[in-house]
PQR file with spaces between the fields and no chain letter, atoms N, CA, C, O and H, PARSE charges and radii, in Angstrom:
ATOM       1  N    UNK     1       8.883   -3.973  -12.130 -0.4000 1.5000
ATOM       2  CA   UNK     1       8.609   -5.107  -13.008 -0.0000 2.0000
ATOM       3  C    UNK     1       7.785   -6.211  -12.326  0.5500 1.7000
ATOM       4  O    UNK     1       7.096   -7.009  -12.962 -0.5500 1.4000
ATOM       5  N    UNK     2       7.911   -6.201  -10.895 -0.4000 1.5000
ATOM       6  CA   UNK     2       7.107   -7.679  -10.490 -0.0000 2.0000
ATOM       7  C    UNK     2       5.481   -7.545  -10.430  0.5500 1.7000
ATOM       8  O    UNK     2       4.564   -8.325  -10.686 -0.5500 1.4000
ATOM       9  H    UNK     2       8.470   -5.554  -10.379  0.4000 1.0000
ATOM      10  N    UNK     3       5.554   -6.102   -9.942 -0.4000 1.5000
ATOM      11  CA   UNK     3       3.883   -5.710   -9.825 -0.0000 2.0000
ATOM      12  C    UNK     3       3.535   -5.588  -11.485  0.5500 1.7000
ATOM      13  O    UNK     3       2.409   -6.011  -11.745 -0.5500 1.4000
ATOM      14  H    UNK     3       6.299   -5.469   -9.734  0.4000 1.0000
ATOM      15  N    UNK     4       4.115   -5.207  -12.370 -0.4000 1.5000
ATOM      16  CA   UNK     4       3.452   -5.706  -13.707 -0.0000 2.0000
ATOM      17  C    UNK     4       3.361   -6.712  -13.858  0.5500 1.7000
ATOM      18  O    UNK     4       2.156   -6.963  -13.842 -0.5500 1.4000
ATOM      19  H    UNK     4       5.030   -4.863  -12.158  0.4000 1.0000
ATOM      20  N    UNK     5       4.125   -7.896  -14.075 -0.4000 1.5000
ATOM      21  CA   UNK     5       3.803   -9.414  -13.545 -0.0000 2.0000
ATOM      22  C    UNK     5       2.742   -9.599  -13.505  0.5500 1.7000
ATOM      23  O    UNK     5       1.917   -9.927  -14.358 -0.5500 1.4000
ATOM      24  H    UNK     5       5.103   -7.692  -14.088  0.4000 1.0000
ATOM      25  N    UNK     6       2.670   -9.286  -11.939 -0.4000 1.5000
ATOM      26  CA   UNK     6       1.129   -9.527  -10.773 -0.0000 2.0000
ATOM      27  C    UNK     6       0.230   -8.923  -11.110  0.5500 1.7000
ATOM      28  O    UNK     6      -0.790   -9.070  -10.437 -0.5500 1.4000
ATOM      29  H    UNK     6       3.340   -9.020  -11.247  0.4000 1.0000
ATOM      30  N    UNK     7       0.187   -8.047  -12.199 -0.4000 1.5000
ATOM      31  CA   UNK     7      -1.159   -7.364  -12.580 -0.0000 2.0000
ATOM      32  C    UNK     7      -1.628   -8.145  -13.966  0.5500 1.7000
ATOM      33  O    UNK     7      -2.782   -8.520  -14.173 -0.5500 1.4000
ATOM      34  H    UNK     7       1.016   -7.927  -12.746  0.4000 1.0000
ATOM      35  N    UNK     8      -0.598   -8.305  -14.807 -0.4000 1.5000
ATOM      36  CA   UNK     8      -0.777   -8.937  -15.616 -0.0000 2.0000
ATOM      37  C    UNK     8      -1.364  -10.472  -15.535  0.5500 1.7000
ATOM      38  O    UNK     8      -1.988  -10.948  -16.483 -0.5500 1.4000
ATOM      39  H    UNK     8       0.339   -8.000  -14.639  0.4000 1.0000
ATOM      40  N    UNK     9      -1.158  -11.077  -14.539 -0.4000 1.5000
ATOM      41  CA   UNK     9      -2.190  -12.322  -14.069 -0.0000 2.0000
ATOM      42  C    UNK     9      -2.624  -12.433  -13.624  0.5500 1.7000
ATOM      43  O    UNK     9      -3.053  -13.574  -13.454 -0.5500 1.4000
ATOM      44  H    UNK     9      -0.651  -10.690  -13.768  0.4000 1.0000
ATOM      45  N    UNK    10      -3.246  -10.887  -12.537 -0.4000 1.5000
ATOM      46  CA   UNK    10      -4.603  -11.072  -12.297 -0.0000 2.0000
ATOM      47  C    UNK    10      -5.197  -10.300  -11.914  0.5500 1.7000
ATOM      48  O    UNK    10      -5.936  -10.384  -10.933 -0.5500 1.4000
ATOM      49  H    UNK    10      -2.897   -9.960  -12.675  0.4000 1.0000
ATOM      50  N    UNK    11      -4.918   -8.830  -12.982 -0.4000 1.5000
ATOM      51  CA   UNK    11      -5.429   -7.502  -13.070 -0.0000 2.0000
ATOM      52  C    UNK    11      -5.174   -6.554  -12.254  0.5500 1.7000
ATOM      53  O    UNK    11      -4.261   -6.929  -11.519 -0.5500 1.4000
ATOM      54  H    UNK    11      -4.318   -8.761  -13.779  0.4000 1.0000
ATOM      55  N    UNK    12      -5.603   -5.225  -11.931 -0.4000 1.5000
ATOM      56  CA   UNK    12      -5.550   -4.242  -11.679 -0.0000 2.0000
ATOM      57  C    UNK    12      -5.174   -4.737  -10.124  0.5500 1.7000
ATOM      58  O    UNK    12      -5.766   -5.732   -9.708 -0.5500 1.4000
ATOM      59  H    UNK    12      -6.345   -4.920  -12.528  0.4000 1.0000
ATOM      60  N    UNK    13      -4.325   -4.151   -9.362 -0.4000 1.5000
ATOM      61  CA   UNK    13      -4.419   -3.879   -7.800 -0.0000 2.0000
ATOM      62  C    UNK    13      -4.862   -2.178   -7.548  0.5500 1.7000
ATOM      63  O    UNK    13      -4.691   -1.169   -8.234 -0.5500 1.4000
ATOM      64  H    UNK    13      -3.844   -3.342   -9.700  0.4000 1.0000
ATOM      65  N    UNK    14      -5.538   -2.444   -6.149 -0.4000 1.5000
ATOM      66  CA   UNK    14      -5.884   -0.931   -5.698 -0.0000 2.0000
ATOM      67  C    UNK    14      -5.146   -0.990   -4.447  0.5500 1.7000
ATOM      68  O    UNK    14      -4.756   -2.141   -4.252 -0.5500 1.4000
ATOM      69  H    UNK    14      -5.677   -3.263   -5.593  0.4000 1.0000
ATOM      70  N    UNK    15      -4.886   -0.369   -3.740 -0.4000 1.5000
ATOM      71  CA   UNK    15      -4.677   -0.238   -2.169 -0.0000 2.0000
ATOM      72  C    UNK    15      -4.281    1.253   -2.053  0.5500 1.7000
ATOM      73  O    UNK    15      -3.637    1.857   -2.910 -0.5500 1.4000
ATOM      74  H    UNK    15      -5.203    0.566   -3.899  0.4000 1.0000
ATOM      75  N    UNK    16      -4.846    1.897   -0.629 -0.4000 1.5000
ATOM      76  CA   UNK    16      -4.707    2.966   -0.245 -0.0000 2.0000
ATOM      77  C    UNK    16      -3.677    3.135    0.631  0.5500 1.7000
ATOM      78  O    UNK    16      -3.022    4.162    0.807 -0.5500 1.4000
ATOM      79  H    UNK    16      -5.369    1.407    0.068  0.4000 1.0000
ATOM      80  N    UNK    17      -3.515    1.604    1.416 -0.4000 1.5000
ATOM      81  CA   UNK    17      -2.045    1.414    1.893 -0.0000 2.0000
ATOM      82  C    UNK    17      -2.052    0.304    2.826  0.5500 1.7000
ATOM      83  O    UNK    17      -3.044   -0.377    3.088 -0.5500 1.4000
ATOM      84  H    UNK    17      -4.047    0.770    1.273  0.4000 1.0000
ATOM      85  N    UNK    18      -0.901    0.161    3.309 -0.4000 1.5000
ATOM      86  CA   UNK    18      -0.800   -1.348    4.144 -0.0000 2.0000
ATOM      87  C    UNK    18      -0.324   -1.231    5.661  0.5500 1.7000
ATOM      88  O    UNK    18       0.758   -1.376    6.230 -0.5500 1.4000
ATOM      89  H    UNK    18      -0.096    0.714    3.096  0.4000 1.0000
ATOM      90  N    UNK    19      -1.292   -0.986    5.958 -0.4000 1.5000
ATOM      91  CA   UNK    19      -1.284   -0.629    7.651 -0.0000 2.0000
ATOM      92  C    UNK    19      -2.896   -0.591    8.334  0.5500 1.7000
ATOM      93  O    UNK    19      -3.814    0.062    7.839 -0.5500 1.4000
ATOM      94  H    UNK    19      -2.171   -0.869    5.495  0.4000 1.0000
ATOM      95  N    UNK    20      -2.963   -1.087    9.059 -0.4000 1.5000
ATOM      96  CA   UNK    20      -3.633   -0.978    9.927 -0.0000 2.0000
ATOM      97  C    UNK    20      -4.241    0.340   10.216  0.5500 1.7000
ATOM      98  O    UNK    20      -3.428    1.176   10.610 -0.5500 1.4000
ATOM      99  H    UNK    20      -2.217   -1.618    9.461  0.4000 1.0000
ATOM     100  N    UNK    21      -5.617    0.780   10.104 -0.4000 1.5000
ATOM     101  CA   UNK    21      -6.440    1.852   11.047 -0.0000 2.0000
ATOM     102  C    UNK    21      -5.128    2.683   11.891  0.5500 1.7000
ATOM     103  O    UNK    21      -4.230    2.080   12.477 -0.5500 1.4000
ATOM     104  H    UNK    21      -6.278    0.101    9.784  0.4000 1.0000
ATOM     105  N    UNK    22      -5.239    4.126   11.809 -0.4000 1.5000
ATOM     106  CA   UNK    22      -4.488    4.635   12.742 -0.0000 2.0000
ATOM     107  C    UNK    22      -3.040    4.348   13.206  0.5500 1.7000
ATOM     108  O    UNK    22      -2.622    5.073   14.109 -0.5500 1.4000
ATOM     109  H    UNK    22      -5.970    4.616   11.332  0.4000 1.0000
ATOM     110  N    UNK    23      -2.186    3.363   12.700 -0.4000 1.5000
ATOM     111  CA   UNK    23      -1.048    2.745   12.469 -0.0000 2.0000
ATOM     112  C    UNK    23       0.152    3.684   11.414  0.5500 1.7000
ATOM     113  O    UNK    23      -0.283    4.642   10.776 -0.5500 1.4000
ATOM     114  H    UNK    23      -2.525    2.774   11.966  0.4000 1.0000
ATOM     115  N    UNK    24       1.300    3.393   11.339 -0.4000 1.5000
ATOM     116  CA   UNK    24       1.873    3.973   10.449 -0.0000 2.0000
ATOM     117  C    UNK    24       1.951    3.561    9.477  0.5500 1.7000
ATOM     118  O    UNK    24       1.503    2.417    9.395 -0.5500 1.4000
ATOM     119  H    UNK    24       1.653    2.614   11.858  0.4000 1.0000
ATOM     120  N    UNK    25       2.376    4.009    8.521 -0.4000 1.5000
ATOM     121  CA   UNK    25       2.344    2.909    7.020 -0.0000 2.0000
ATOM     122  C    UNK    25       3.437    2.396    7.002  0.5500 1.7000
ATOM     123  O    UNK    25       4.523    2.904    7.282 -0.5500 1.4000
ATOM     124  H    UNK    25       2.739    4.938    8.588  0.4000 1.0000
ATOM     125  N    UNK    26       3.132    1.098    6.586 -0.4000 1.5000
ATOM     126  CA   UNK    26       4.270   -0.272    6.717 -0.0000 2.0000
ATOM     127  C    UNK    26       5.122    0.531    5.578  0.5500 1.7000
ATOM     128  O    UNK    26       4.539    1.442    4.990 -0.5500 1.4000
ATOM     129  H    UNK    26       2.250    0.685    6.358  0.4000 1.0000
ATOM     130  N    UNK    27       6.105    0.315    5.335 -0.4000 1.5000
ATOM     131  CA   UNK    27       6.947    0.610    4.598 -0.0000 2.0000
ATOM     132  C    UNK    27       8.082   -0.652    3.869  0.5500 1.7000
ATOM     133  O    UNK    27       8.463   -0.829    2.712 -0.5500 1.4000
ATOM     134  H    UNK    27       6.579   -0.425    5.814  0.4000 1.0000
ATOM     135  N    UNK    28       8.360   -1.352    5.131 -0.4000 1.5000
ATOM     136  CA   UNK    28       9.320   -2.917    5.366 -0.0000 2.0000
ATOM     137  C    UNK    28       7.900   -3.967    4.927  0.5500 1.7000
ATOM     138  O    UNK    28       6.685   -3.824    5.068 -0.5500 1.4000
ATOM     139  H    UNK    28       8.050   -1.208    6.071  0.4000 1.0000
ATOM     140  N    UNK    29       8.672   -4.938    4.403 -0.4000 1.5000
ATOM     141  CA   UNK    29       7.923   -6.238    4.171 -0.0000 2.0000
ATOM     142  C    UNK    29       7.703   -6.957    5.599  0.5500 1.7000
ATOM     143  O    UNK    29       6.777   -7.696    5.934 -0.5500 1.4000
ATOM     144  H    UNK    29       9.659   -5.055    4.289  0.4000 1.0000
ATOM     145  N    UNK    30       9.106   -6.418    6.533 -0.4000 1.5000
ATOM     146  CA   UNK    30       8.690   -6.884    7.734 -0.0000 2.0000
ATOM     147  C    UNK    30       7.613   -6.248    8.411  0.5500 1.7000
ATOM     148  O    UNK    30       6.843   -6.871    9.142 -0.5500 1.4000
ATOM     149  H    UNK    30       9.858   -5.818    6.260  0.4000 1.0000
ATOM     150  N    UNK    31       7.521   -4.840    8.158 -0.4000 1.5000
ATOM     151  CA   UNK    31       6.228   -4.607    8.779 -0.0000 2.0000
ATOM     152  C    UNK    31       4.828   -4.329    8.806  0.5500 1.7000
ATOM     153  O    UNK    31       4.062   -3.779    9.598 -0.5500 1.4000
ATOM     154  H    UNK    31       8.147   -4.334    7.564  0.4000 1.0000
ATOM     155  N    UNK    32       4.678   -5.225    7.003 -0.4000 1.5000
ATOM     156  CA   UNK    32       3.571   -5.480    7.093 -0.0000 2.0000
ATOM     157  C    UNK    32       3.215   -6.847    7.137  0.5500 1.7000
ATOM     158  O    UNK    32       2.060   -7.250    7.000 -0.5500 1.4000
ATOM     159  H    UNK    32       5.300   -5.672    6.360  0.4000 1.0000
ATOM     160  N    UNK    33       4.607   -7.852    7.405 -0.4000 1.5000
ATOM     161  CA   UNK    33       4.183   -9.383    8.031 -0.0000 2.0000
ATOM     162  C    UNK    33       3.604   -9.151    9.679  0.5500 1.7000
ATOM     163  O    UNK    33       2.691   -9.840   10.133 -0.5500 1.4000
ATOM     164  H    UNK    33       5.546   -7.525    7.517  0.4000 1.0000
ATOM     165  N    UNK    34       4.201   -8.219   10.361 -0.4000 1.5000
ATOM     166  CA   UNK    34       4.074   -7.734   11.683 -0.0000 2.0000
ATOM     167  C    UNK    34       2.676   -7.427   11.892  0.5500 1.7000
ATOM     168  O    UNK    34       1.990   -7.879   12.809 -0.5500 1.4000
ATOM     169  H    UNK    34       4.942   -7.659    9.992  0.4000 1.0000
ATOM     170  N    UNK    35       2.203   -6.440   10.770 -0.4000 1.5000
ATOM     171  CA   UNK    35       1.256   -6.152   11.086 -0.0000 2.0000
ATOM     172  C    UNK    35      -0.016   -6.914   10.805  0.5500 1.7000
ATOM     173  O    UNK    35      -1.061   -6.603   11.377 -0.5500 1.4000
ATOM     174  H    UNK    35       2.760   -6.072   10.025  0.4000 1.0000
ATOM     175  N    UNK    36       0.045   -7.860    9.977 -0.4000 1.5000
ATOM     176  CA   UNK    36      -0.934   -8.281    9.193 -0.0000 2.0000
ATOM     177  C    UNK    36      -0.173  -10.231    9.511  0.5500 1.7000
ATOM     178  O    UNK    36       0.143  -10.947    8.561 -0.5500 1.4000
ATOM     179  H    UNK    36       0.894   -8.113    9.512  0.4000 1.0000
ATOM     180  N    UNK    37      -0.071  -10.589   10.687 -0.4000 1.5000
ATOM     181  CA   UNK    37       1.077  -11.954   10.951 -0.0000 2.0000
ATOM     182  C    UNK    37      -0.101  -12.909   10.289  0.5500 1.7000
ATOM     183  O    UNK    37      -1.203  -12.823   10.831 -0.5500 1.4000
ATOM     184  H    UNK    37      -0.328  -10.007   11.459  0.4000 1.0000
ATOM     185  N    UNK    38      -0.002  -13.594    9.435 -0.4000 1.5000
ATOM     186  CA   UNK    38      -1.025  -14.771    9.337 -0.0000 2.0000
ATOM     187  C    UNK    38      -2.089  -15.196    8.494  0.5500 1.7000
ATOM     188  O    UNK    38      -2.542  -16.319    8.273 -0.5500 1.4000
ATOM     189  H    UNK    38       0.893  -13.664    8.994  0.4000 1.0000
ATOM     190  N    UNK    39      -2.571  -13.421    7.824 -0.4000 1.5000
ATOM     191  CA   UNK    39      -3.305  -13.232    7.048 -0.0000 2.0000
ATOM     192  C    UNK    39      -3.609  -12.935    5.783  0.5500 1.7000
ATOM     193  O    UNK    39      -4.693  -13.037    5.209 -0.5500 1.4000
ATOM     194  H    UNK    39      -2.203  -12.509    8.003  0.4000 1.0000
ATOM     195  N    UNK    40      -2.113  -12.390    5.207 -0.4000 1.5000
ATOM     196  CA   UNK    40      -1.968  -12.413    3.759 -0.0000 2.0000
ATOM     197  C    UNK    40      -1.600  -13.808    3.319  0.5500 1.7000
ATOM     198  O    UNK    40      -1.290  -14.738    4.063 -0.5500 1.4000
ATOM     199  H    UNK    40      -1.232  -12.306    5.672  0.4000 1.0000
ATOM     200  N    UNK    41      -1.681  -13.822    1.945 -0.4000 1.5000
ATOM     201  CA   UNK    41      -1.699  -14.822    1.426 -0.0000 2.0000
ATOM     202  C    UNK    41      -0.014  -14.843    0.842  0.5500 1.7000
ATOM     203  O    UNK    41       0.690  -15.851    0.778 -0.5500 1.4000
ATOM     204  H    UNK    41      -1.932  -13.067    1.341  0.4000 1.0000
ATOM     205  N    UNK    42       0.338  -13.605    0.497 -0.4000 1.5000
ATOM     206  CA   UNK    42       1.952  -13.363    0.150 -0.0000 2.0000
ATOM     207  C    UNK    42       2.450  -11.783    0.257  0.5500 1.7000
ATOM     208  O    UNK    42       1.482  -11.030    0.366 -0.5500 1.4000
ATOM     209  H    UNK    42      -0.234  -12.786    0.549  0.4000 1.0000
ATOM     210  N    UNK    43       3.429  -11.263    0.252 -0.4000 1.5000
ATOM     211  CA   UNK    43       3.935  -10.506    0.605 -0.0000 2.0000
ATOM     212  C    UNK    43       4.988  -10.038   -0.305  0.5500 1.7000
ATOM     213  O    UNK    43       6.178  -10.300   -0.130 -0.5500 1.4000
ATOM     214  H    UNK    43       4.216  -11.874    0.163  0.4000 1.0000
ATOM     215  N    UNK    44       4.349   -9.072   -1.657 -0.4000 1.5000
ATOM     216  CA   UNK    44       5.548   -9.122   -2.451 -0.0000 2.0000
ATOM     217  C    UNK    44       6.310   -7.751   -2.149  0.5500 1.7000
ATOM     218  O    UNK    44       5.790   -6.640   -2.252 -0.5500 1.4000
ATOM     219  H    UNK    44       3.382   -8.860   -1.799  0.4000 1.0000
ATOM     220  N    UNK    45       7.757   -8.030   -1.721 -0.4000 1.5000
ATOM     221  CA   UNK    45       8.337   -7.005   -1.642 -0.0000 2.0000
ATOM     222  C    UNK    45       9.142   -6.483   -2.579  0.5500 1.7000
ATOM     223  O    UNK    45       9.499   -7.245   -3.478 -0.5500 1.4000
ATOM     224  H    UNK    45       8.181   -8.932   -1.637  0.4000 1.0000
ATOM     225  N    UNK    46       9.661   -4.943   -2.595 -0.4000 1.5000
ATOM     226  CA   UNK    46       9.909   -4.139   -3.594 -0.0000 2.0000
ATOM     227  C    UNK    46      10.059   -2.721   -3.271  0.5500 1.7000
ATOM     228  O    UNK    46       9.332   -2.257   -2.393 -0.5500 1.4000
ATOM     229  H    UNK    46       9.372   -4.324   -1.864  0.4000 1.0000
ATOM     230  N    UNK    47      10.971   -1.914   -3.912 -0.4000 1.5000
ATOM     231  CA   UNK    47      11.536   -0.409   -3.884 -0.0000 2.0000
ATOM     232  C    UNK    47       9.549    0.374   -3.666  0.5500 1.7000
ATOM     233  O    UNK    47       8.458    0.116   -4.174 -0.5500 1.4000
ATOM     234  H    UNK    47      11.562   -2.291   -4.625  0.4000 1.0000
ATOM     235  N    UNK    48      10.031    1.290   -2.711 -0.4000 1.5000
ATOM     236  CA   UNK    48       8.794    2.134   -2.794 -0.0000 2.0000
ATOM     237  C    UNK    48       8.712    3.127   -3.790  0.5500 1.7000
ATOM     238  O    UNK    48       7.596    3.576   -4.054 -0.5500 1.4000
ATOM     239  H    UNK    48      10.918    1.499   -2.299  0.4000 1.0000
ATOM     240  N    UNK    49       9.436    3.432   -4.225 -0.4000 1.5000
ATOM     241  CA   UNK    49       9.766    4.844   -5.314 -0.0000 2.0000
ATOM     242  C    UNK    49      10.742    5.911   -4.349  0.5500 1.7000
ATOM     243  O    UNK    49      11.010    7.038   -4.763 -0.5500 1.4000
ATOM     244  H    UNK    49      10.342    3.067   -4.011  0.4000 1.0000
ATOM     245  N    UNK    50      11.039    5.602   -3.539 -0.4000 1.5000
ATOM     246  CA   UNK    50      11.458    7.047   -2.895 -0.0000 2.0000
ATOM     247  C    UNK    50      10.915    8.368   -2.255  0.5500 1.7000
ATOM     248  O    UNK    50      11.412    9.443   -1.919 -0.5500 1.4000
ATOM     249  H    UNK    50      10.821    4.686   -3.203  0.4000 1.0000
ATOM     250  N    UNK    51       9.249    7.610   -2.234 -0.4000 1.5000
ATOM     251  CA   UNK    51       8.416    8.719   -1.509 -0.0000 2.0000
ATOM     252  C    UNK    51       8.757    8.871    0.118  0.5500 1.7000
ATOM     253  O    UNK    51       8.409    7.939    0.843 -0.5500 1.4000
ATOM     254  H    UNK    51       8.845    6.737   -2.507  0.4000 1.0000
ATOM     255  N    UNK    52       9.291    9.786    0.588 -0.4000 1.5000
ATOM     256  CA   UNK    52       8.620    9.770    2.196 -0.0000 2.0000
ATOM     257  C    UNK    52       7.594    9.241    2.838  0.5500 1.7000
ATOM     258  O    UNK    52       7.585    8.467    3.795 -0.5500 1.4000
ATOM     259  H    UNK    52       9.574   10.543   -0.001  0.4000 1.0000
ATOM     260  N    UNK    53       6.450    9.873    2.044 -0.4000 1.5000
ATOM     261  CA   UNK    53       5.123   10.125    2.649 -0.0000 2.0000
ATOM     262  C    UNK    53       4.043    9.093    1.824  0.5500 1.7000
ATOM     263  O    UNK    53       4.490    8.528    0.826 -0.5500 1.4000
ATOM     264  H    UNK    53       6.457   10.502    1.267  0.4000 1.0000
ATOM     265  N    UNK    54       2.802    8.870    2.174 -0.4000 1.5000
ATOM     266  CA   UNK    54       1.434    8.319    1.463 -0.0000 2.0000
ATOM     267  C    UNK    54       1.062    9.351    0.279  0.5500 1.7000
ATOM     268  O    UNK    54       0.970   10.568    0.444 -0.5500 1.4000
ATOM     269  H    UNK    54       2.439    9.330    2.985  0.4000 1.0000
ATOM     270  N    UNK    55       0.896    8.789   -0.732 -0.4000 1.5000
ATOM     271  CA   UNK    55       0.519    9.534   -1.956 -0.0000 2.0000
ATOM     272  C    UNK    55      -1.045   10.373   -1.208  0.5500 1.7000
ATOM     273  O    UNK    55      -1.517   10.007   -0.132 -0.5500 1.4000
ATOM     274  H    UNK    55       0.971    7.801   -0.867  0.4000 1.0000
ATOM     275  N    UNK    56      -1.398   11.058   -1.718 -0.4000 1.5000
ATOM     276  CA   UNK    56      -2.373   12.262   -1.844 -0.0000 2.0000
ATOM     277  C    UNK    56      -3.766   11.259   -2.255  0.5500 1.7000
ATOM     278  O    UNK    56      -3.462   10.513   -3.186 -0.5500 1.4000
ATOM     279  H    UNK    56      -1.014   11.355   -2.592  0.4000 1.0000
ATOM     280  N    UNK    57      -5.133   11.074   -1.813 -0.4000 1.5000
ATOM     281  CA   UNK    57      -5.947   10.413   -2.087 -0.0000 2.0000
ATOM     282  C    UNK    57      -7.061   10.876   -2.727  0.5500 1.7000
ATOM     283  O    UNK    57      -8.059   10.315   -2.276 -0.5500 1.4000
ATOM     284  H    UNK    57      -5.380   11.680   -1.057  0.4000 1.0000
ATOM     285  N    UNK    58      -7.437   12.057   -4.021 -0.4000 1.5000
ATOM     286  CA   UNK    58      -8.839   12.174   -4.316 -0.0000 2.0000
ATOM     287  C    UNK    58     -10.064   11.776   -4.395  0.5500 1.7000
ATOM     288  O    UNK    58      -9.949   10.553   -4.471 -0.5500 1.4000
ATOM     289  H    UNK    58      -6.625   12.512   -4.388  0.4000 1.0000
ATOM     290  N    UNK    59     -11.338   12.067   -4.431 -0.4000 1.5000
ATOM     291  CA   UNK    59     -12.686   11.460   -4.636 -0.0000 2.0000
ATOM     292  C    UNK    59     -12.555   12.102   -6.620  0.5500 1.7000
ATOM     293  O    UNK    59     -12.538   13.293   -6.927 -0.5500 1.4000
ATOM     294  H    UNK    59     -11.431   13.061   -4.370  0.4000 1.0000
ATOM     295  N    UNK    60     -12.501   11.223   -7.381 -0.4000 1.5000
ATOM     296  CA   UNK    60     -12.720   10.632   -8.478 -0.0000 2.0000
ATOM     297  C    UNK    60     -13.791   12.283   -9.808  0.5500 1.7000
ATOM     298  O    UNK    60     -13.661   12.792  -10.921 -0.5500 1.4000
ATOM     299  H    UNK    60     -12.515   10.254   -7.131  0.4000 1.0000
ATOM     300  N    UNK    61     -14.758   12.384   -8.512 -0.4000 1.5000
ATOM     301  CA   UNK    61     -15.535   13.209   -8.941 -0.0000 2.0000
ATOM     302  C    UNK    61     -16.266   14.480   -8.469  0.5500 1.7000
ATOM     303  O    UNK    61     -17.190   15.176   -8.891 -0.5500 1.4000
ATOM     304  H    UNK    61     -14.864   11.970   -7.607  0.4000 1.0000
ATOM     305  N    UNK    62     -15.144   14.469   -7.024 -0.4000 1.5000
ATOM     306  CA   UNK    62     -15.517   15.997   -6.806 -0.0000 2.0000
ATOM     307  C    UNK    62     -14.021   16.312   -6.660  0.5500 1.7000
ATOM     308  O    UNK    62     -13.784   17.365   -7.250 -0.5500 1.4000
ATOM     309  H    UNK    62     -14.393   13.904   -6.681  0.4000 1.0000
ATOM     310  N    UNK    63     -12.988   15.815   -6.124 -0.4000 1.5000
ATOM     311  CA   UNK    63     -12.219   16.501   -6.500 -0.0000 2.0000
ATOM     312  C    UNK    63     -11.431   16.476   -4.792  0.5500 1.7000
ATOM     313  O    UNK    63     -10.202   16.542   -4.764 -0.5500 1.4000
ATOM     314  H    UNK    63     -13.181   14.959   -5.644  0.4000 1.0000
ATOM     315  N    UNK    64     -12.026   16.402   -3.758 -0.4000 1.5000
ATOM     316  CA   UNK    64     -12.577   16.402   -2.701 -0.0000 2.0000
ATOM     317  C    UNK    64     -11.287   15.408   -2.419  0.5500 1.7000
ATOM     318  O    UNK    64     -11.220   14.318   -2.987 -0.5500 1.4000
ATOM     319  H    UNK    64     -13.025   16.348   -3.781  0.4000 1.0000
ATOM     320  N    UNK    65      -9.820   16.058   -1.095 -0.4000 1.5000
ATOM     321  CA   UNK    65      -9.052   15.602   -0.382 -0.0000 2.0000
ATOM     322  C    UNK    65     -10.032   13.752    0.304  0.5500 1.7000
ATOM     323  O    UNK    65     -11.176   13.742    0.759 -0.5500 1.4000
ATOM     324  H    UNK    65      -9.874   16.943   -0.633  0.4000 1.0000
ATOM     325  N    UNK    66      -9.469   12.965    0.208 -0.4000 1.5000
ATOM     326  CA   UNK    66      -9.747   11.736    0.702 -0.0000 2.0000
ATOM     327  C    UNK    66      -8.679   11.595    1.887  0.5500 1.7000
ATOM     328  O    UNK    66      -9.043   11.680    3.060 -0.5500 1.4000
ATOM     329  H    UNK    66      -8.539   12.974   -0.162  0.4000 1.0000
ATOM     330  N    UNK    67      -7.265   11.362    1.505 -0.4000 1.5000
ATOM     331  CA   UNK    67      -6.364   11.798    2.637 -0.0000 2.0000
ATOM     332  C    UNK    67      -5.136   12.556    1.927  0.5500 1.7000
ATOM     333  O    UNK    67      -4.890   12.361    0.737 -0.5500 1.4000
ATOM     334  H    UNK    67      -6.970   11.294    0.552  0.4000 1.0000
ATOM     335  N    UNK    68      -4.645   13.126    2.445 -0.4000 1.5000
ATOM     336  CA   UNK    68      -3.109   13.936    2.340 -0.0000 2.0000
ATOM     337  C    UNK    68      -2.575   13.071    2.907  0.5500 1.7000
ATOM     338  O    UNK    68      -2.755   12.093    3.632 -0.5500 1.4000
ATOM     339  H    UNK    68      -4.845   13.284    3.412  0.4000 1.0000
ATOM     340  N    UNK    69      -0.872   14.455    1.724 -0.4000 1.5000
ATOM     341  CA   UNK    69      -0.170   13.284    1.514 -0.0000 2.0000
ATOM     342  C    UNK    69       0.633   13.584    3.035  0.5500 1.7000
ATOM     343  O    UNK    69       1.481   12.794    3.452 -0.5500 1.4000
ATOM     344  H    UNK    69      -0.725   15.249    1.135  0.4000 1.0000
């Protein structure tokens, strides 16, 4: 519900994920204040869904792995 909110006032979000180059993917709100100390503007935290892993990334129009999951 909050990211509908936040989309709803001020559209679509994209992100492929919240970590740093070569880093693990933040998962904790703490660790993407850790990773990112100073530079976001806010930090909304919230349930991931229960994935393990980074969703699966396609190219749009070939079809073509971007990253695995």
């Amino acid at each position: 519900p909050q990211v509908r909110e936040l989309c709803a006032l001020v559209g679509p979000l994209i992100s492929t994920s919240c970590n740093p180059g070569g880093r693990p993917a933040a998962k904790t709100r703490l660790r993407v204040e850790q990773y990112f100390h100073g530079q976001l503007d806010a930090v909304l935290g919230g349930a991931l869904g229960g994935h393990r892993n980074p969703s699966l990334i396609r190219a749009l129009r070939t079809g073509d792995v971007i990253r695995p999951s």
